[in-house]
CSV table of C-alpha atoms in Angstrom, one decimal:
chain,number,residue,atom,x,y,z
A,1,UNK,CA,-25.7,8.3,2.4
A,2,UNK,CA,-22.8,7.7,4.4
A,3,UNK,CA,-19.8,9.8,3.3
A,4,UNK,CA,-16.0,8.6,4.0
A,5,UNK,CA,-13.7,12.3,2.7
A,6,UNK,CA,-10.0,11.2,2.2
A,7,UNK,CA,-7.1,14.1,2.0
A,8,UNK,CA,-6.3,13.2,-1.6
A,9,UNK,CA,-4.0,16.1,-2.2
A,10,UNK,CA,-0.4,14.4,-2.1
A,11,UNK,CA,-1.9,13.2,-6.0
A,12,UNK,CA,-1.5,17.0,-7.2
A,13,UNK,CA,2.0,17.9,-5.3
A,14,UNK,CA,4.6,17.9,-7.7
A,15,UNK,CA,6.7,15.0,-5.9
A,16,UNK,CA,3.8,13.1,-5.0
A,17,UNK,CA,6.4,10.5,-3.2
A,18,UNK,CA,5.1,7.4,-1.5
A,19,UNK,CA,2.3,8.9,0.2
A,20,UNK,CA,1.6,10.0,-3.0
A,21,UNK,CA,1.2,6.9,-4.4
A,22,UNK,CA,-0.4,5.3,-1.0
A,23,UNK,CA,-3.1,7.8,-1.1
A,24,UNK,CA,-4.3,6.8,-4.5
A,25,UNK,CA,-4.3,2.9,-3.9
A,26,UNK,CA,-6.0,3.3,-0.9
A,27,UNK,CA,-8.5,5.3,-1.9
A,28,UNK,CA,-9.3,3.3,-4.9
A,29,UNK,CA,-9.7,0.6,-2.7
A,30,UNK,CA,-11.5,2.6,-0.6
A,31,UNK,CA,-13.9,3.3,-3.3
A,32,UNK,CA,-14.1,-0.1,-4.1
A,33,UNK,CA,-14.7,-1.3,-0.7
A,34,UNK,CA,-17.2,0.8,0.6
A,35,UNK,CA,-20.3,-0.5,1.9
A,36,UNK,CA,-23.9,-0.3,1.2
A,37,UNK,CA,-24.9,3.3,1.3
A,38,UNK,CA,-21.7,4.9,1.6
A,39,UNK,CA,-19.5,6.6,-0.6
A,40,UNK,CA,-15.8,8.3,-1.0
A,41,UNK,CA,-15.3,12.2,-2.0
A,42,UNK,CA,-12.1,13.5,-2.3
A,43,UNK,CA,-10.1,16.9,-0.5
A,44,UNK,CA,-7.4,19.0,-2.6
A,45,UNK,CA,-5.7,22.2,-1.9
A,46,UNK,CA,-6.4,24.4,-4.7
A,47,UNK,CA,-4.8,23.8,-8.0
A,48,UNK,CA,-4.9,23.1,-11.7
A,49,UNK,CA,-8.1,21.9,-13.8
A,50,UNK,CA,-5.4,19.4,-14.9
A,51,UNK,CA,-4.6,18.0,-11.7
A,52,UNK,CA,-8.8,17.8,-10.8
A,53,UNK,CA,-8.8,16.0,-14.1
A,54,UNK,CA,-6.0,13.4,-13.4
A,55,UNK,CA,-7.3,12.7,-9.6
A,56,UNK,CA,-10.6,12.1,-10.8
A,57,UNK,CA,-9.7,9.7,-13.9
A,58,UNK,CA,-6.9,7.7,-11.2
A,59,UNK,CA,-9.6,7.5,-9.1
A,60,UNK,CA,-12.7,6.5,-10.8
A,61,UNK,CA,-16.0,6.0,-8.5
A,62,UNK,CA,-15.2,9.2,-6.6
A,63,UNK,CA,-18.7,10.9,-5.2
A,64,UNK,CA,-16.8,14.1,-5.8
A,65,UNK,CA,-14.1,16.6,-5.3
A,66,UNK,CA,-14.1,19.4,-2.9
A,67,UNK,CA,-12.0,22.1,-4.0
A,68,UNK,CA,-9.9,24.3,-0.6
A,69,UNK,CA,-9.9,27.9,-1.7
A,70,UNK,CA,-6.0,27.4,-0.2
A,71,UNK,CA,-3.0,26.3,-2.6
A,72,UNK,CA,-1.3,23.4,-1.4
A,73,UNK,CA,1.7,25.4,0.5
A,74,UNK,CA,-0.3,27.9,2.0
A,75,UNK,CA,-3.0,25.2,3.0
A,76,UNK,CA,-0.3,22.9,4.6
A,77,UNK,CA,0.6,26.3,7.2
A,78,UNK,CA,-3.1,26.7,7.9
A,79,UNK,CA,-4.1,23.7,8.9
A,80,UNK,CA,-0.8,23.7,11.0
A,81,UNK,CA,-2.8,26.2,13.1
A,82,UNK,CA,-6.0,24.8,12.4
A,83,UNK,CA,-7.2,28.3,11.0
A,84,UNK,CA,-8.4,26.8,6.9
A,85,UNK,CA,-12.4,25.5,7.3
A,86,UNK,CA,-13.2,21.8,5.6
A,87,UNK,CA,-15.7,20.3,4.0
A,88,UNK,CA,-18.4,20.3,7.0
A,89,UNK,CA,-19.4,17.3,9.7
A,90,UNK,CA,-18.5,14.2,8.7
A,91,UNK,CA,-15.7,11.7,8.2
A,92,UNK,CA,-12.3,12.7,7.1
A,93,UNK,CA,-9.5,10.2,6.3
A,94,UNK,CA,-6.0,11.4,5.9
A,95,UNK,CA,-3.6,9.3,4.2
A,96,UNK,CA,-0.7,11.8,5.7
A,97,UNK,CA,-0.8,14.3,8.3
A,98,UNK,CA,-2.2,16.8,6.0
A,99,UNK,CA,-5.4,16.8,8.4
A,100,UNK,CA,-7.9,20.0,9.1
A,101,UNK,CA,-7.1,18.7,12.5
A,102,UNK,CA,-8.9,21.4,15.1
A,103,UNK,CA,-11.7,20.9,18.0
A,104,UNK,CA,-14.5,19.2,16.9
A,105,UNK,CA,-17.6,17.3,18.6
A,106,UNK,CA,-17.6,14.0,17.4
A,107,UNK,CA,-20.6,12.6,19.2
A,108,UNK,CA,-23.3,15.4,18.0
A,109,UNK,CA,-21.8,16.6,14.9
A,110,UNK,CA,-20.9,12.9,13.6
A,111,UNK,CA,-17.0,14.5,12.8
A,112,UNK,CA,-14.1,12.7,12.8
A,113,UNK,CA,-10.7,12.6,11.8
A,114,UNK,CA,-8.1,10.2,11.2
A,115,UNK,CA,-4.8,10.8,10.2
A,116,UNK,CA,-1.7,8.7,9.3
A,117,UNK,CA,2.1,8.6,10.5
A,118,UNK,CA,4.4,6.4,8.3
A,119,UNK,CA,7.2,6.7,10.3
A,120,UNK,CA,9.4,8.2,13.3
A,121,UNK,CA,12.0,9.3,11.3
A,122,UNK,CA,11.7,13.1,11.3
A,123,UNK,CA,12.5,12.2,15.2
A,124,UNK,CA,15.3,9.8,14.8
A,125,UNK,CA,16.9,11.0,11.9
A,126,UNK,CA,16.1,14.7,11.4
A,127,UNK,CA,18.9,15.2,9.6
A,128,UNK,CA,17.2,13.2,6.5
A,129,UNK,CA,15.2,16.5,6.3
A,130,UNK,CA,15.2,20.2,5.9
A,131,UNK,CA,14.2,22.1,8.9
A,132,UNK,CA,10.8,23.4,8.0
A,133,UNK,CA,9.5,19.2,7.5
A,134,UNK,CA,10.8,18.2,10.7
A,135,UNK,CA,8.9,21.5,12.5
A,136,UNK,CA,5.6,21.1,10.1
A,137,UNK,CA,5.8,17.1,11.4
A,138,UNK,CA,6.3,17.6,14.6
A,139,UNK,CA,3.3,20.6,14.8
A,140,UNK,CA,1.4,18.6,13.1
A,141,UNK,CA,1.6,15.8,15.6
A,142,UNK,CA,1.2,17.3,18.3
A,143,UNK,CA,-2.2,18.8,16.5
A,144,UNK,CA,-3.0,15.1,16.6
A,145,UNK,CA,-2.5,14.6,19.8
A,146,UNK,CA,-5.3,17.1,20.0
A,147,UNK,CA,-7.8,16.8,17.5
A,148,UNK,CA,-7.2,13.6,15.7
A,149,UNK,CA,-10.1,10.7,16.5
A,150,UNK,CA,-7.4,8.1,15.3
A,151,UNK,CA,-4.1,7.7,14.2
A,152,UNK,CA,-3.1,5.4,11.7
A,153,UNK,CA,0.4,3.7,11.3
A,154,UNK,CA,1.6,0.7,9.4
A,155,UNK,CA,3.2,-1.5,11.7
A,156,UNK,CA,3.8,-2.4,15.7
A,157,UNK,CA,7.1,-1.0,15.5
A,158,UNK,CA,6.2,2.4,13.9
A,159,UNK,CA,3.1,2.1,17.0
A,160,UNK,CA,5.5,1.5,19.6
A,161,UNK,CA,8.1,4.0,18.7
A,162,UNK,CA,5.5,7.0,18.1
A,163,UNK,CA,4.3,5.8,22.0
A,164,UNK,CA,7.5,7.2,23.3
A,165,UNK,CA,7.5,10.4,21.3
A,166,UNK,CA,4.0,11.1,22.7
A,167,UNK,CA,1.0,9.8,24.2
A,168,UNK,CA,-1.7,8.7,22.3
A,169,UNK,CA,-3.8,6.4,24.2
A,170,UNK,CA,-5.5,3.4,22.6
A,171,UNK,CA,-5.9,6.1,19.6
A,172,UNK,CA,-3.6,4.4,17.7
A,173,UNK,CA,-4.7,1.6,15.4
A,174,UNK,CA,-1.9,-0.6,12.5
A,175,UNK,CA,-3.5,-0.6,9.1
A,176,UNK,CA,-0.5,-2.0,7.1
A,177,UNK,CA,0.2,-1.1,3.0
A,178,UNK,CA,0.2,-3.5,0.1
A,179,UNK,CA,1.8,-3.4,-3.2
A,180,UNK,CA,0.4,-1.6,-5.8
A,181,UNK,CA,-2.3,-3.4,-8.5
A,182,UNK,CA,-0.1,-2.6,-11.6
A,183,UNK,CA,2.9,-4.4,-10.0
A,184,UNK,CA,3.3,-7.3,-12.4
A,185,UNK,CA,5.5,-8.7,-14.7
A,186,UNK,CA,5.5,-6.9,-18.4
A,187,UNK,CA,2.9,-8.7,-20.1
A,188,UNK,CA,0.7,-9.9,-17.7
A,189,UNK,CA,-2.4,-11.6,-19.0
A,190,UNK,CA,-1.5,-11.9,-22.2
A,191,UNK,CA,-0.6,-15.8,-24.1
A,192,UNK,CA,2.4,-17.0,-23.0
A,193,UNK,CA,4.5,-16.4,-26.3
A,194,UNK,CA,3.6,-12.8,-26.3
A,195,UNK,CA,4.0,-12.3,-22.6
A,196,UNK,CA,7.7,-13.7,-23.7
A,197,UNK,CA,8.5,-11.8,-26.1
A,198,UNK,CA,7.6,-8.4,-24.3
A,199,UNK,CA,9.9,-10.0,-21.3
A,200,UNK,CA,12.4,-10.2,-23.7
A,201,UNK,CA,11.8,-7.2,-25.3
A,202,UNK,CA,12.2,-5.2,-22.0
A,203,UNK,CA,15.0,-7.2,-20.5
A,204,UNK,CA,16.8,-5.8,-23.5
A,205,UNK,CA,15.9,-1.8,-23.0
A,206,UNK,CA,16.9,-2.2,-19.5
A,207,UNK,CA,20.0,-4.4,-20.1
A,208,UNK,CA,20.2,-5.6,-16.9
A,209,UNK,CA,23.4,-8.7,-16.3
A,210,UNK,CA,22.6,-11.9,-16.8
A,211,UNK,CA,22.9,-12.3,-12.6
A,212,UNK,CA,22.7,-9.3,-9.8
A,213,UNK,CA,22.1,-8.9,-6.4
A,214,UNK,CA,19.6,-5.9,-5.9
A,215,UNK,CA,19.5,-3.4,-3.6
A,216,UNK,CA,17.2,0.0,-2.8
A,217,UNK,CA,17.8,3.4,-1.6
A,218,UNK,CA,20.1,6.0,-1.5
A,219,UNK,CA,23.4,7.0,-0.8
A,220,UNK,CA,21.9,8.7,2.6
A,221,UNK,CA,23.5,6.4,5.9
A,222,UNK,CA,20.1,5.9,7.1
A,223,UNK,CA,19.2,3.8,3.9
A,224,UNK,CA,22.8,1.6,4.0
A,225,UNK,CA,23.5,1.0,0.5
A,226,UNK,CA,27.1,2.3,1.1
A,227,UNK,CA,26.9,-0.7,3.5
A,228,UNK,CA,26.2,-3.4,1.0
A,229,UNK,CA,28.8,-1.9,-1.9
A,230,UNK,CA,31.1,-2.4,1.1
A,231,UNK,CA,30.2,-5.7,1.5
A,232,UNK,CA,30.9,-6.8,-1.9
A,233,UNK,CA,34.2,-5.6,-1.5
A,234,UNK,CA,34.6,-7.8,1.6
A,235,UNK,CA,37.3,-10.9,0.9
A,236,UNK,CA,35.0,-14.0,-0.2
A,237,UNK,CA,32.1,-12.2,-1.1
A,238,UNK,CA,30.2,-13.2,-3.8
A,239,UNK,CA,31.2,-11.9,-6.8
A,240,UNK,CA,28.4,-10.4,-9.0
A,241,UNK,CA,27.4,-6.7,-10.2
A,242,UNK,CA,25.0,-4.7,-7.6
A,243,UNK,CA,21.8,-3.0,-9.3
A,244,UNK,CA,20.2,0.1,-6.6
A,245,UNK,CA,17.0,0.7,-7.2
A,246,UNK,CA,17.5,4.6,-6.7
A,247,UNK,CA,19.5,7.4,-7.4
A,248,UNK,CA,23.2,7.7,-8.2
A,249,UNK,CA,24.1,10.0,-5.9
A,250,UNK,CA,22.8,11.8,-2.6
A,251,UNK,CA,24.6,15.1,-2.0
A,252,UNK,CA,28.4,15.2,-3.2
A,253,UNK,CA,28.6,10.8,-2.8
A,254,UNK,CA,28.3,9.0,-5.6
A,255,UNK,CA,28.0,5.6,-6.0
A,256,UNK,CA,30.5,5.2,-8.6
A,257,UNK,CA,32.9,6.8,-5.8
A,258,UNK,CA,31.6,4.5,-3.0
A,259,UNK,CA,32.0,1.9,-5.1
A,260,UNK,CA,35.7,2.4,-6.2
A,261,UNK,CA,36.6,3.1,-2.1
A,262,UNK,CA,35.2,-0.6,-2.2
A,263,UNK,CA,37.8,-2.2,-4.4
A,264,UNK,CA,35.0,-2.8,-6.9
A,265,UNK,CA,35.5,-2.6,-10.3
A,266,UNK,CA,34.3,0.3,-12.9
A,267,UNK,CA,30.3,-0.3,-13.4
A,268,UNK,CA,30.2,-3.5,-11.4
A,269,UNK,CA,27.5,-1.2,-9.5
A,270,UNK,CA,23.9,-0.1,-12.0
A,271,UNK,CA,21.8,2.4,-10.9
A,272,UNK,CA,18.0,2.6,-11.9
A,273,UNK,CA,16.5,6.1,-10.0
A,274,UNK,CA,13.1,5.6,-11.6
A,275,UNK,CA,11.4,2.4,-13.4
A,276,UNK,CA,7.7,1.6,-14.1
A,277,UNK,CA,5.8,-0.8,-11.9
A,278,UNK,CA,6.4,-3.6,-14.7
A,279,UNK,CA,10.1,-2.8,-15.3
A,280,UNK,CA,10.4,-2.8,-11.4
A,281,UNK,CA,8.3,-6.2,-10.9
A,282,UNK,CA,10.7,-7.4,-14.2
A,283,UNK,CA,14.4,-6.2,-12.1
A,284,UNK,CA,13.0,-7.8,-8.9
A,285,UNK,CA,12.2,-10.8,-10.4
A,286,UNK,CA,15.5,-11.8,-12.5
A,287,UNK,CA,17.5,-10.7,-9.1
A,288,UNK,CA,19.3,-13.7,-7.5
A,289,UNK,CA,18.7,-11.4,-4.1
A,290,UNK,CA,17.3,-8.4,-2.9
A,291,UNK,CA,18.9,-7.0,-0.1
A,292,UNK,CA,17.0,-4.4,2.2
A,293,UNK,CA,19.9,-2.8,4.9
A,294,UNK,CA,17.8,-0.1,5.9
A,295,UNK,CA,18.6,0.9,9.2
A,296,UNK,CA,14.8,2.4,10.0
A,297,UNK,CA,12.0,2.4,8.1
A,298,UNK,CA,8.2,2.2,9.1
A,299,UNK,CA,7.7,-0.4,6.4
A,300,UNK,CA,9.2,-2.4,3.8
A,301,UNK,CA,7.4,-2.6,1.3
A,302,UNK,CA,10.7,-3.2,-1.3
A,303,UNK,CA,10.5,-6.4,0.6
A,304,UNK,CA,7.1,-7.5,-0.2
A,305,UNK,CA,7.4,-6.7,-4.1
A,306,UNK,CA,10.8,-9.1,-4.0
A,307,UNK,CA,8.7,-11.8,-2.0
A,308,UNK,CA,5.7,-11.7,-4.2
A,309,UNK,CA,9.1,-12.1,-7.2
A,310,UNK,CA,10.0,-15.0,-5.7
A,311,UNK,CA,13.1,-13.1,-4.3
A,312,UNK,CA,15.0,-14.7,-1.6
A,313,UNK,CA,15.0,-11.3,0.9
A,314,UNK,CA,18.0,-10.3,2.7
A,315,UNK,CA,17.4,-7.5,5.3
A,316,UNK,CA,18.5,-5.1,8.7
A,317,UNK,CA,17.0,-6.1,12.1
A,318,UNK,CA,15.1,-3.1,12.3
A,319,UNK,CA,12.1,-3.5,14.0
A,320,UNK,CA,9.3,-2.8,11.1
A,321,UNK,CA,11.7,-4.5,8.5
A,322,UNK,CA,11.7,-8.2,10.8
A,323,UNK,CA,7.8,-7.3,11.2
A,324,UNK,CA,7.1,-7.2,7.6
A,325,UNK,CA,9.0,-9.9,6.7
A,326,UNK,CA,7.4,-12.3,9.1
A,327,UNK,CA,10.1,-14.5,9.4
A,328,UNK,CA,10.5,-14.8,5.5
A,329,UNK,CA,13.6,-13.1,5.0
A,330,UNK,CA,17.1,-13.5,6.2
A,331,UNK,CA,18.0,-11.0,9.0
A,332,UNK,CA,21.3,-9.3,9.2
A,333,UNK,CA,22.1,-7.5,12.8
A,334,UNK,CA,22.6,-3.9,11.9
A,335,UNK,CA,24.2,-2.1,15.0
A,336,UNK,CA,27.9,-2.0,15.2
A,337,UNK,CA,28.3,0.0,11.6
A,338,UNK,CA,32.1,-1.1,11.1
A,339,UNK,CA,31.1,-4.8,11.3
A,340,UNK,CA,27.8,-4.4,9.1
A,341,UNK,CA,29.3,-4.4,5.5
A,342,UNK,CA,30.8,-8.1,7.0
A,343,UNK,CA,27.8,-9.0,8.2
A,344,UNK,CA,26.0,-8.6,5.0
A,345,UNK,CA,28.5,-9.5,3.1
A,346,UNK,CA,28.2,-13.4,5.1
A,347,UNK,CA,24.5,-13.0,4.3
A,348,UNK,CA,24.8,-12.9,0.6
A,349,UNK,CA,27.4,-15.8,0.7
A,350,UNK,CA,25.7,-17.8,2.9
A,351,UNK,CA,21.8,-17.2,1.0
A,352,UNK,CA,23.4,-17.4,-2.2
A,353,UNK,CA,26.2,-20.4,-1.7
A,354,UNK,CA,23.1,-22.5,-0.6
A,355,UNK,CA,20.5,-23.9,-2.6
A,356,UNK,CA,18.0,-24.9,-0.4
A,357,UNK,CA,17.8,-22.1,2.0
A,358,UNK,CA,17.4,-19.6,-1.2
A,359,UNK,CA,14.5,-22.0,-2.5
A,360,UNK,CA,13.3,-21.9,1.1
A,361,UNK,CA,13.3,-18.3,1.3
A,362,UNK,CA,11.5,-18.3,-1.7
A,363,UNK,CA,8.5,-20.0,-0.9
A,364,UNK,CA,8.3,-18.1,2.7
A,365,UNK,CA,8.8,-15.3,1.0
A,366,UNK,CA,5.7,-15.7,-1.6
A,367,UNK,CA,3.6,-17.3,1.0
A,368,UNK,CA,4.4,-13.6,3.3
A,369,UNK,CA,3.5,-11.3,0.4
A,370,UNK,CA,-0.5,-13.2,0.4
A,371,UNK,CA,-0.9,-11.3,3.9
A,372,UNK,CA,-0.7,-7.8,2.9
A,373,UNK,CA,-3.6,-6.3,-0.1
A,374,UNK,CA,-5.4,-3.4,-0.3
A,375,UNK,CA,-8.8,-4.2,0.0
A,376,UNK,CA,-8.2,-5.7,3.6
A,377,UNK,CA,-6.6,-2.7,4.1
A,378,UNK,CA,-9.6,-0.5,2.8
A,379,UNK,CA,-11.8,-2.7,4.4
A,380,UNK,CA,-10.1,-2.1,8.4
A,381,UNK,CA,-10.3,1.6,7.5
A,382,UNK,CA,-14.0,1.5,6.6
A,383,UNK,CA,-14.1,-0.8,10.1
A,384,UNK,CA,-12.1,1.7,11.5
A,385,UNK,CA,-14.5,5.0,11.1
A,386,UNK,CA,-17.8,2.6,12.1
A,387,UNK,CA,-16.1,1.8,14.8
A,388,UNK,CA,-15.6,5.7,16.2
C-alpha cells in the first residue's frame, strides 16, 4: 500500500484561512482520487480530541491521523529548523509551507516532500504582515530551496515571480485551485418550487438591493476596494449601491469613511465579512458585476465563483488575475493609482451600459470556470509524487 501523507493541520488552527479551507478540498479530493493501492493519512500538530474529531469527519476516507507530539506554534518553529521528526519514509504533501522539510534520501528511502507557495506577497507587500510571518515565510523557503522534492504553486505568474526571489530549478510544478463542492445556490437539488422559495427565503435574511455591483477584500491598498468606492464617486459612473465581500474596516479606515470621502451617499456601500458558501454563491449570483481590483494576488479564485454565477467579471491586470480569467473577464490597467478609480469607474459604465458585452462576458465567463475542479487537481498531485 502506497501512502500519500498531506500536512492537514491548517484544519485545527484557529483562523484556518484559505489554506485552511484549500487543505481540506484537496485532500478530500485526494482521498477520492487516489489510485489503486494507495491511500491518504493525515499530519497535525498536537491538539484537541475535538479538532481530531472534526478533521476526521470533514475528511472521510482518511487511512489515519498521525498525531506530532508538538502544538501547532511550537511545531511551526521546529520545523523552521528542521529539528521536530515526521511520520517516517514516505510521501508528504503540504498544502502550505508547514513542511518537515530537512535532508532526506529520496532515491533509497522512497521520501519525498512537496510543499506549496500561494503567493509572493510576503516579498512584495510585507507590510500586509506582521514581522514574525514574513521571517517564518521567508525561512521556510529558503528550507525549500533545500529539502523540498517539489514546489507547488497555482499559477504561471505566482511560478515566475517566486523564480526571481530564488532558484528553484525545474522544481516547480502549477497545480491550480478550484472552487469548493458546497458552492451552490441555496437549495440546490431540490424541486424547483422549493429551491424558490428557500432563494427567496434567504434573499430576505440577507436583504441585499434589488441591483449591486460586488466587490471583495479589504480596506488594505493591496486589495483596491478603496479604488472602486472611488470609482463610483467618479462623474458618470453608474449609479448603484456597492456590496464588499469582507470586512468593514482594516485598521482605523472604514468603509463608511471611504465611502463618504467618495461623495457617496450614507449606506450606498454593504458590507458582508462572512457568509456561507450558499449565501455567497446566492450574493454572487444576483450581482449585475463583480469587480476584482486586486493589485496582486496568486489567484482569483473570487473570480471563478462569479463566472461559474454567470457574473460578468471586471478585474486588475495583475498577472495571476488575467491568467485566471483566461480572457473571460474585462481587464482594467492598474498601475498609475491616481488614474485607477477612473479607470474602473469606465469599466463598470462601459460592462454595464452594454448589453451584449455583459451577456458575452457571461458565457466566457461560465465556459472559464469548467477548467478549474478539484479532482484534476488531485489527480496532477497524485501524477505529481509518481512522477518523483
Amino acid at each position: 500500500m502506497t501512502t500519500l501523507r498531506v500536512v492537514v493541520d491548517q484544519m485545527a488552527a484557529p483562523v484556518p484561512g484559505g489554506i485552511g479551507r484549500y487543505t481540506e478540498e484537496l485532500t478530500q479530493a485526494l482521498i477520492a482520487a487516489a489510485p489503486a493501492n494507495c491511500a491518504v493519512e493525515g499530519i497535525v500538530s498536537s491538539s484537541s480530541e475535538a479538532d481530531y474529531a472534526s478533521i476526521e469527519e470533514r475528511l472521510p476516507g482518511l487511512a489515519s491521523l498521525y498525531k506530532t507530539t508538538l502544538a501547532r506554534r511550537e511545531l511551526s518553529a521546529a520545523w523552521q529548523l528542521g529539528l521536530s521528526t515526521s511520520p517516517g519514509p514516505g510521501m508528504i504533501h503540504a498544502p502550505g509551507l508547514l513542511a518537515p522539510l530537512r535532508r532526506h534520501d529520496r532515491v533509497n528511502s522512497g521520501t519525498q516532500v512537496a510543499v506549496t507557495v500561494h503567493d509572493t506577497l510576503v516579498w512584495s507587500h510585507p507590510e500586509a504582515f506582521t514581522a514574525t510571518t514574513v521571517a517564518w515565510t521567508k525561512g521556510m523557503i529558503r528550507r525549500a530551496k533545500k529539502h523540498a522534492d517539489a514546489i507547488v504553486v497555482p499559477s504561471h505568474a505566482v511560478a515566475a515571480q517566486l523564480s526571481e526571489i530564488v532558484d528553484l530549478g525545474d522544481r516547480v510544478r502549477v497545480i491550480g485551485p478550484a472552487l469548493s463542492r458546497t458552492f451552490q445556490l441555496p437549495g440546490a437539488g431540490l424541486a424547483g418550487e422549493f429551491a424558490a422559495q428557500l432563494i427567496d427565503e434567504r434573499l430576505g435574511a440577507l436583504n441585499l438591493p434589488s441591483e449591486y455591483i460586488l466587490t471583495a477584500g479589504t480596506l488594505e491598498p493591496r486589495k483596491g476596494v478603496a479604488a472602486v468606492i472611488a470609482a463610483l464617486g467618479e462623474p458618470g459612473a453608474p449609479d448603484l449601491p456597492l456590496v464588499v465581500l469582507g470586512p468593514d474596516s482594516w485598521g482605523e479606515l472604514n468603509l463608511a469613511t471611504v465611502a463618504d470621502e467618495a461623495g457617496l451617499k450614507p449606506g450606498r456601500v454593504q458590507a458582508f465579512p462572512t457568509l456561507s458558501n450558499e449565501d455567497l454563491a446566492l450574493v454572487m449570483s444576483r450581482a449585475s458585476a463583480f469587480v476584482y481590483p486586486s493589485l496582486d494576488e496568486g489567484f482569483g479564485l473570487p473570480m471563478i465563483q462569479a463566472f461559474q454565477m454567470g457574473t460578468p467579471v471586471i478585474h486588475s491586470d495583475a498577472p495571476a488575475l488575467v491568467e485566471t480569467s483566461g480572457d473571460a473577464g474585462f481587464v482594467v490597467e492598474r498601475n498609475d493609482a491616481d488614474g485607477y478609480p477612473r479607470r474602473l469607474a469606465a469599466a463598470l459604465t462601459t460592462v454595464l451600459g452594454d448589453r451584449e458585452l455583459a451577456d458575452r462576458l457571461r458565457v466566457y465567463g461560465s465556459d472559464r470556470s469548467r477548467a478549474f475542479s478539484w479532482r484534476d487537481s488531485a489527480e496532477r498531485v497524485w501524477q505529481l509524487h509518481a512522477d518523483l
